[in-house]
Amino acid sequence: MNSILRITVCAYLLSGCTFANSEAMPYKSWRLGFSAPNYMEVWIESADVVDIKEQVYPRAMSGTAAIQTPLNNTGDPRGWPEKPGIGKGKNVTGADLPKKIYVRWQSLVEPQTYQMVINVPESTRAIMRKEEKAFCAFDGKWITDYRNALVINLAPGGMAKIWVMGSCLPAIEVTKVKAVVDPRGPYEGKSGGKYDKLSDQSKAYVEKFGVPYDSWK
């Protein structure tokens, strides 16, 4: 956890805030996943979670986000997905439902380093607690399902959109966040400003078409 994040989290925990709703989570863990538009590669340095019990889970997720890079520029990165996938990620084991999520990532096509705080409202946690009947097409059965996955799509310009979804329940958009640039650059300035290289497919797309910033506003 970087120094800015550590100070922010500590100040938050020492603020004496209490939570109006602390209902039990109806499943053992929830999933945090990340995706990015076609060709718009990102590297997640850290995603740190604060749950509703004020427990901090540093580096709940890091690494690459789910992305597609079709050959010959046949993919389309413009705009937010109508039906987002579950993204690349993992379960936040031991945590209760999220209150805040701190994300620091590198947008490799620009290149630029961003950081943001996602404030997860109680209305979102209410959706995550609600059980629903759902038909799972892959096995042809009706089940009781929960939207126990929180998916974050990261786009150039520091734009991020967040959904909650279940394995057999459609995604519900819950918020959109505009991140801020970290002037220290990648890895908190420890890499001398050096970013990872783009894949050949992403590099070819960006060189020909550029980055469609306006499509994610």
mmCIF file of C-alpha atoms in Angstrom:
data_model
loop_
_atom_site.group_PDB
_atom_site.id
_atom_site.type_symbol
_atom_site.label_atom_id
_atom_site.label_comp_id
_atom_site.label_asym_id
_atom_site.label_seq_id
_atom_site.Cartn_x
_atom_site.Cartn_y
_atom_site.Cartn_z
ATOM 1 C CA MET A 1 0.000 0.000 0.000
ATOM 2 C CA ASN A 2 1.564 3.308 -1.037
ATOM 3 C CA SER A 3 2.103 6.162 1.397
ATOM 4 C CA ILE A 4 -0.740 8.348 0.093
ATOM 5 C CA LEU A 5 -3.156 5.439 0.294
ATOM 6 C CA ARG A 6 -1.925 4.481 3.782
ATOM 7 C CA ILE A 7 -2.499 8.007 5.085
ATOM 8 C CA THR A 8 -5.941 8.158 3.475
ATOM 9 C CA VAL A 9 -7.009 4.796 4.878
ATOM 10 C CA CYS A 10 -5.684 5.571 8.368
ATOM 11 C CA ALA A 11 -7.466 8.914 8.410
ATOM 12 C CA TYR A 12 -10.632 7.177 7.332
ATOM 13 C CA LEU A 13 -10.391 4.538 10.038
ATOM 14 C CA LEU A 14 -9.618 7.096 12.731
ATOM 15 C CA SER A 15 -12.501 9.347 11.746
ATOM 16 C CA GLY A 16 -14.899 7.523 14.075
ATOM 17 C CA CYS A 17 -17.305 6.759 11.265
ATOM 18 C CA THR A 18 -19.973 4.184 11.976
ATOM 19 C CA PHE A 19 -22.008 2.233 9.486
ATOM 20 C CA ALA A 20 -25.767 2.389 9.454
ATOM 21 C CA ASN A 21 -26.188 -1.056 7.958
ATOM 22 C CA SER A 22 -24.169 -4.101 8.976
ATOM 23 C CA GLU A 23 -26.367 -6.965 7.797
ATOM 24 C CA ALA A 24 -24.615 -10.286 7.485
ATOM 25 C CA MET A 25 -23.214 -11.116 4.065
ATOM 26 C CA PRO A 26 -25.224 -14.060 2.649
ATOM 27 C CA TYR A 27 -22.198 -15.824 1.100
ATOM 28 C CA LYS A 28 -18.639 -16.608 2.132
ATOM 29 C CA SER A 29 -16.864 -14.140 -0.152
ATOM 30 C CA TRP A 30 -17.429 -11.675 -2.974
ATOM 31 C CA ARG A 31 -15.406 -11.286 -6.141
ATOM 32 C CA LEU A 32 -13.488 -8.235 -7.355
ATOM 33 C CA GLY A 33 -12.845 -8.241 -11.102
ATOM 34 C CA PHE A 34 -11.323 -5.856 -13.645
ATOM 35 C CA SER A 35 -11.645 -5.451 -17.398
ATOM 36 C CA ALA A 36 -10.545 -2.961 -20.043
ATOM 37 C CA PRO A 37 -11.770 -2.006 -23.535
ATOM 38 C CA ASN A 38 -10.288 -3.849 -26.500
ATOM 39 C CA TYR A 39 -6.604 -2.992 -27.016
ATOM 40 C CA MET A 40 -6.621 -0.455 -24.150
ATOM 41 C CA GLU A 41 -4.224 -2.435 -21.962
ATOM 42 C CA VAL A 42 -3.815 -1.650 -18.276
ATOM 43 C CA TRP A 43 -1.649 -2.871 -15.438
ATOM 44 C CA ILE A 44 -3.247 -2.761 -11.990
ATOM 45 C CA GLU A 45 -0.582 -1.960 -9.426
ATOM 46 C CA SER A 46 -2.947 -2.441 -6.501
ATOM 47 C CA ALA A 47 -6.625 -2.585 -5.612
ATOM 48 C CA ASP A 48 -7.109 -2.208 -1.847
ATOM 49 C CA VAL A 49 -10.448 -2.826 -0.132
ATOM 50 C CA VAL A 50 -11.969 -1.367 3.033
ATOM 51 C CA ASP A 51 -15.038 -3.346 4.087
ATOM 52 C CA ILE A 52 -18.017 -2.231 6.167
ATOM 53 C CA LYS A 53 -16.325 -3.523 9.320
ATOM 54 C CA GLU A 54 -13.467 -1.073 8.680
ATOM 55 C CA GLN A 55 -11.040 -3.884 7.887
ATOM 56 C CA VAL A 56 -8.408 -3.132 5.241
ATOM 57 C CA TYR A 57 -7.460 -5.713 2.595
ATOM 58 C CA PRO A 58 -4.366 -4.441 0.752
ATOM 59 C CA ARG A 59 -3.664 -5.738 -2.751
ATOM 60 C CA ALA A 60 -6.952 -7.580 -2.959
ATOM 61 C CA MET A 61 -6.212 -7.599 -6.693
ATOM 62 C CA SER A 62 -3.267 -6.667 -8.916
ATOM 63 C CA GLY A 63 -1.976 -7.506 -12.378
ATOM 64 C CA THR A 64 -3.601 -7.378 -15.795
ATOM 65 C CA ALA A 65 -7.289 -6.752 -16.450
ATOM 66 C CA ALA A 66 -9.405 -8.927 -18.734
ATOM 67 C CA ILE A 67 -9.058 -7.639 -22.297
ATOM 68 C CA GLN A 68 -9.397 -8.725 -25.918
ATOM 69 C CA THR A 69 -6.843 -7.816 -28.589
ATOM 70 C CA PRO A 70 -8.143 -9.283 -31.881
ATOM 71 C CA LEU A 71 -5.748 -9.444 -34.813
ATOM 72 C CA ASN A 72 -5.933 -7.029 -37.758
ATOM 73 C CA ASN A 73 -7.676 -4.293 -35.748
ATOM 74 C CA THR A 74 -11.001 -6.150 -35.898
ATOM 75 C CA GLY A 75 -11.982 -5.286 -32.322
ATOM 76 C CA ASP A 76 -13.784 -2.123 -31.245
ATOM 77 C CA PRO A 77 -12.738 -0.478 -27.961
ATOM 78 C CA ARG A 78 -15.197 2.407 -28.125
ATOM 79 C CA GLY A 79 -17.755 2.873 -25.362
ATOM 80 C CA TRP A 80 -18.722 0.880 -22.307
ATOM 81 C CA PRO A 81 -19.871 -2.736 -22.709
ATOM 82 C CA GLU A 82 -23.623 -3.327 -22.734
ATOM 83 C CA LYS A 83 -23.115 -6.737 -21.138
ATOM 84 C CA PRO A 84 -19.876 -6.666 -19.169
ATOM 85 C CA GLY A 85 -18.089 -9.873 -18.349
ATOM 86 C CA ILE A 86 -17.000 -10.875 -14.875
ATOM 87 C CA GLY A 87 -13.475 -9.601 -15.507
ATOM 88 C CA LYS A 88 -10.156 -10.911 -14.299
ATOM 89 C CA GLY A 89 -9.872 -11.012 -10.527
ATOM 90 C CA LYS A 90 -10.357 -13.066 -7.420
ATOM 91 C CA ASN A 91 -12.484 -13.447 -4.311
ATOM 92 C CA VAL A 92 -11.780 -11.051 -1.448
ATOM 93 C CA THR A 93 -11.527 -13.789 1.153
ATOM 94 C CA GLY A 94 -12.372 -12.878 4.737
ATOM 95 C CA ALA A 95 -13.821 -9.484 3.860
ATOM 96 C CA ASP A 96 -17.348 -8.295 4.430
ATOM 97 C CA LEU A 97 -19.054 -6.271 1.702
ATOM 98 C CA PRO A 98 -17.028 -3.312 0.408
ATOM 99 C CA LYS A 99 -17.254 0.260 1.646
ATOM 100 C CA LYS A 100 -14.333 1.731 -0.295
ATOM 101 C CA ILE A 101 -11.992 0.454 -2.980
ATOM 102 C CA TYR A 102 -8.682 2.185 -3.722
ATOM 103 C CA VAL A 103 -7.279 1.455 -7.177
ATOM 104 C CA ARG A 104 -3.955 2.466 -8.684
ATOM 105 C CA TRP A 105 -3.267 1.460 -12.282
ATOM 106 C CA GLN A 106 -1.234 2.158 -15.377
ATOM 107 C CA SER A 107 -2.979 2.948 -18.664
ATOM 108 C CA LEU A 108 -0.355 1.589 -21.029
ATOM 109 C CA VAL A 109 -1.722 3.058 -24.272
ATOM 110 C CA GLU A 110 -1.259 6.653 -23.096
ATOM 111 C CA PRO A 111 0.899 5.944 -21.013
ATOM 112 C CA GLN A 112 -0.345 7.370 -17.710
ATOM 113 C CA THR A 113 -0.717 6.354 -14.074
ATOM 114 C CA TYR A 114 -4.048 6.862 -12.283
ATOM 115 C CA GLN A 115 -5.433 6.401 -8.804
ATOM 116 C CA MET A 116 -8.990 6.633 -7.507
ATOM 117 C CA VAL A 117 -11.269 5.928 -4.585
ATOM 118 C CA ILE A 118 -14.559 4.143 -5.264
ATOM 119 C CA ASN A 119 -17.129 4.871 -2.557
ATOM 120 C CA VAL A 120 -19.530 1.930 -2.530
ATOM 121 C CA PRO A 121 -22.958 3.118 -1.309
ATOM 122 C CA GLU A 122 -25.345 1.099 0.839
ATOM 123 C CA SER A 123 -27.694 0.844 -2.148
ATOM 124 C CA THR A 124 -25.036 -1.221 -3.944
ATOM 125 C CA ARG A 125 -24.505 -3.489 -0.954
ATOM 126 C CA ALA A 126 -28.288 -3.957 -0.749
ATOM 127 C CA ILE A 127 -28.209 -5.251 -4.335
ATOM 128 C CA MET A 128 -25.343 -7.588 -3.431
ATOM 129 C CA ARG A 129 -27.315 -9.004 -0.471
ATOM 130 C CA LYS A 130 -30.535 -9.573 -2.412
ATOM 131 C CA GLU A 131 -31.201 -13.127 -3.559
ATOM 132 C CA GLU A 132 -33.020 -13.650 -6.856
ATOM 133 C CA LYS A 133 -34.282 -16.570 -8.861
ATOM 134 C CA ALA A 134 -32.208 -16.949 -12.002
ATOM 135 C CA PHE A 135 -32.200 -19.306 -14.982
ATOM 136 C CA CYS A 136 -28.712 -20.551 -15.838
ATOM 137 C CA ALA A 137 -28.552 -21.243 -19.550
ATOM 138 C CA PHE A 138 -25.383 -23.319 -19.341
ATOM 139 C CA ASP A 139 -27.038 -26.057 -17.261
ATOM 140 C CA GLY A 140 -30.724 -25.314 -17.919
ATOM 141 C CA LYS A 141 -31.641 -24.934 -14.249
ATOM 142 C CA TRP A 142 -33.329 -22.325 -12.074
ATOM 143 C CA ILE A 143 -31.240 -21.380 -9.061
ATOM 144 C CA THR A 144 -31.154 -18.835 -6.244
ATOM 145 C CA ASP A 145 -28.346 -16.454 -7.116
ATOM 146 C CA TYR A 146 -26.701 -13.298 -5.758
ATOM 147 C CA ARG A 147 -24.864 -10.464 -7.425
ATOM 148 C CA ASN A 148 -21.696 -11.224 -5.505
ATOM 149 C CA ALA A 149 -19.211 -9.918 -8.066
ATOM 150 C CA LEU A 150 -18.117 -6.301 -8.362
ATOM 151 C CA VAL A 151 -16.637 -5.575 -11.802
ATOM 152 C CA ILE A 152 -14.611 -2.465 -12.684
ATOM 153 C CA ASN A 153 -13.919 -1.482 -16.296
ATOM 154 C CA LEU A 154 -10.853 0.774 -16.628
ATOM 155 C CA ALA A 155 -10.549 3.055 -19.666
ATOM 156 C CA PRO A 156 -7.959 5.608 -20.824
ATOM 157 C CA GLY A 157 -8.307 9.095 -19.429
ATOM 158 C CA GLY A 158 -8.802 7.667 -15.948
ATOM 159 C CA MET A 159 -12.429 6.711 -16.526
ATOM 160 C CA ALA A 160 -13.928 3.756 -14.667
ATOM 161 C CA LYS A 161 -17.394 2.227 -14.622
ATOM 162 C CA ILE A 162 -18.558 -0.245 -11.981
ATOM 163 C CA TRP A 163 -21.191 -2.991 -12.092
ATOM 164 C CA VAL A 164 -22.402 -5.751 -9.772
ATOM 165 C CA MET A 165 -23.386 -9.102 -11.231
ATOM 166 C CA GLY A 166 -23.917 -12.769 -10.470
ATOM 167 C CA SER A 167 -22.995 -15.951 -12.271
ATOM 168 C CA CYS A 168 -26.514 -16.200 -13.714
ATOM 169 C CA LEU A 169 -27.825 -12.667 -13.051
ATOM 170 C CA PRO A 170 -27.337 -9.718 -15.433
ATOM 171 C CA ALA A 171 -25.032 -6.886 -14.484
ATOM 172 C CA ILE A 172 -26.371 -3.710 -12.859
ATOM 173 C CA GLU A 173 -24.402 -0.493 -13.299
ATOM 174 C CA VAL A 174 -23.829 1.195 -9.941
ATOM 175 C CA THR A 175 -21.453 4.110 -10.487
ATOM 176 C CA LYS A 176 -18.817 5.790 -12.652
ATOM 177 C CA VAL A 177 -15.607 7.383 -11.354
ATOM 178 C CA LYS A 178 -13.043 9.773 -12.839
ATOM 179 C CA ALA A 179 -9.575 8.990 -11.479
ATOM 180 C CA VAL A 180 -6.760 11.483 -10.928
ATOM 181 C CA VAL A 181 -3.265 11.327 -12.380
ATOM 182 C CA ASP A 182 -0.474 10.331 -10.024
ATOM 183 C CA PRO A 183 2.403 12.658 -11.004
ATOM 184 C CA ARG A 184 4.937 10.200 -9.574
ATOM 185 C CA GLY A 185 4.232 7.887 -12.480
ATOM 186 C CA PRO A 186 4.382 4.082 -12.517
ATOM 187 C CA TYR A 187 5.269 2.193 -9.352
ATOM 188 C CA GLU A 188 5.203 5.385 -7.278
ATOM 189 C CA GLY A 189 8.131 6.746 -9.266
ATOM 190 C CA LYS A 190 10.332 3.726 -8.586
ATOM 191 C CA SER A 191 10.652 2.654 -12.241
ATOM 192 C CA GLY A 192 12.141 5.909 -13.527
ATOM 193 C CA GLY A 193 8.974 6.631 -15.495
ATOM 194 C CA LYS A 194 9.236 3.388 -17.466
ATOM 195 C CA TYR A 195 5.990 1.612 -18.418
ATOM 196 C CA ASP A 196 5.501 -1.942 -19.607
ATOM 197 C CA LYS A 197 5.326 -2.447 -23.377
ATOM 198 C CA LEU A 198 2.069 -2.812 -25.269
ATOM 199 C CA SER A 199 1.285 -6.005 -27.118
ATOM 200 C CA ASP A 200 1.836 -5.873 -30.873
ATOM 201 C CA GLN A 201 -1.934 -5.955 -31.480
ATOM 202 C CA SER A 202 -2.671 -3.030 -29.163
ATOM 203 C CA LYS A 203 0.247 -1.008 -30.513
ATOM 204 C CA ALA A 204 -0.963 -1.528 -34.094
ATOM 205 C CA TYR A 205 -4.493 -0.412 -33.224
ATOM 206 C CA VAL A 206 -3.427 2.726 -31.369
ATOM 207 C CA GLU A 207 -0.954 3.738 -34.072
ATOM 208 C CA LYS A 208 -3.689 3.508 -36.722
ATOM 209 C CA PHE A 209 -6.790 4.743 -34.881
ATOM 210 C CA GLY A 210 -5.586 6.496 -31.734
ATOM 211 C CA VAL A 211 -7.331 6.360 -28.370
ATOM 212 C CA PRO A 212 -11.108 7.126 -28.448
ATOM 213 C CA TYR A 213 -11.225 9.129 -25.197
ATOM 214 C CA ASP A 214 -14.611 10.735 -25.912
ATOM 215 C CA SER A 215 -16.362 7.351 -26.067
ATOM 216 C CA TRP A 216 -15.961 6.784 -22.312
ATOM 217 C CA LYS A 217 -17.353 10.078 -21.012
#
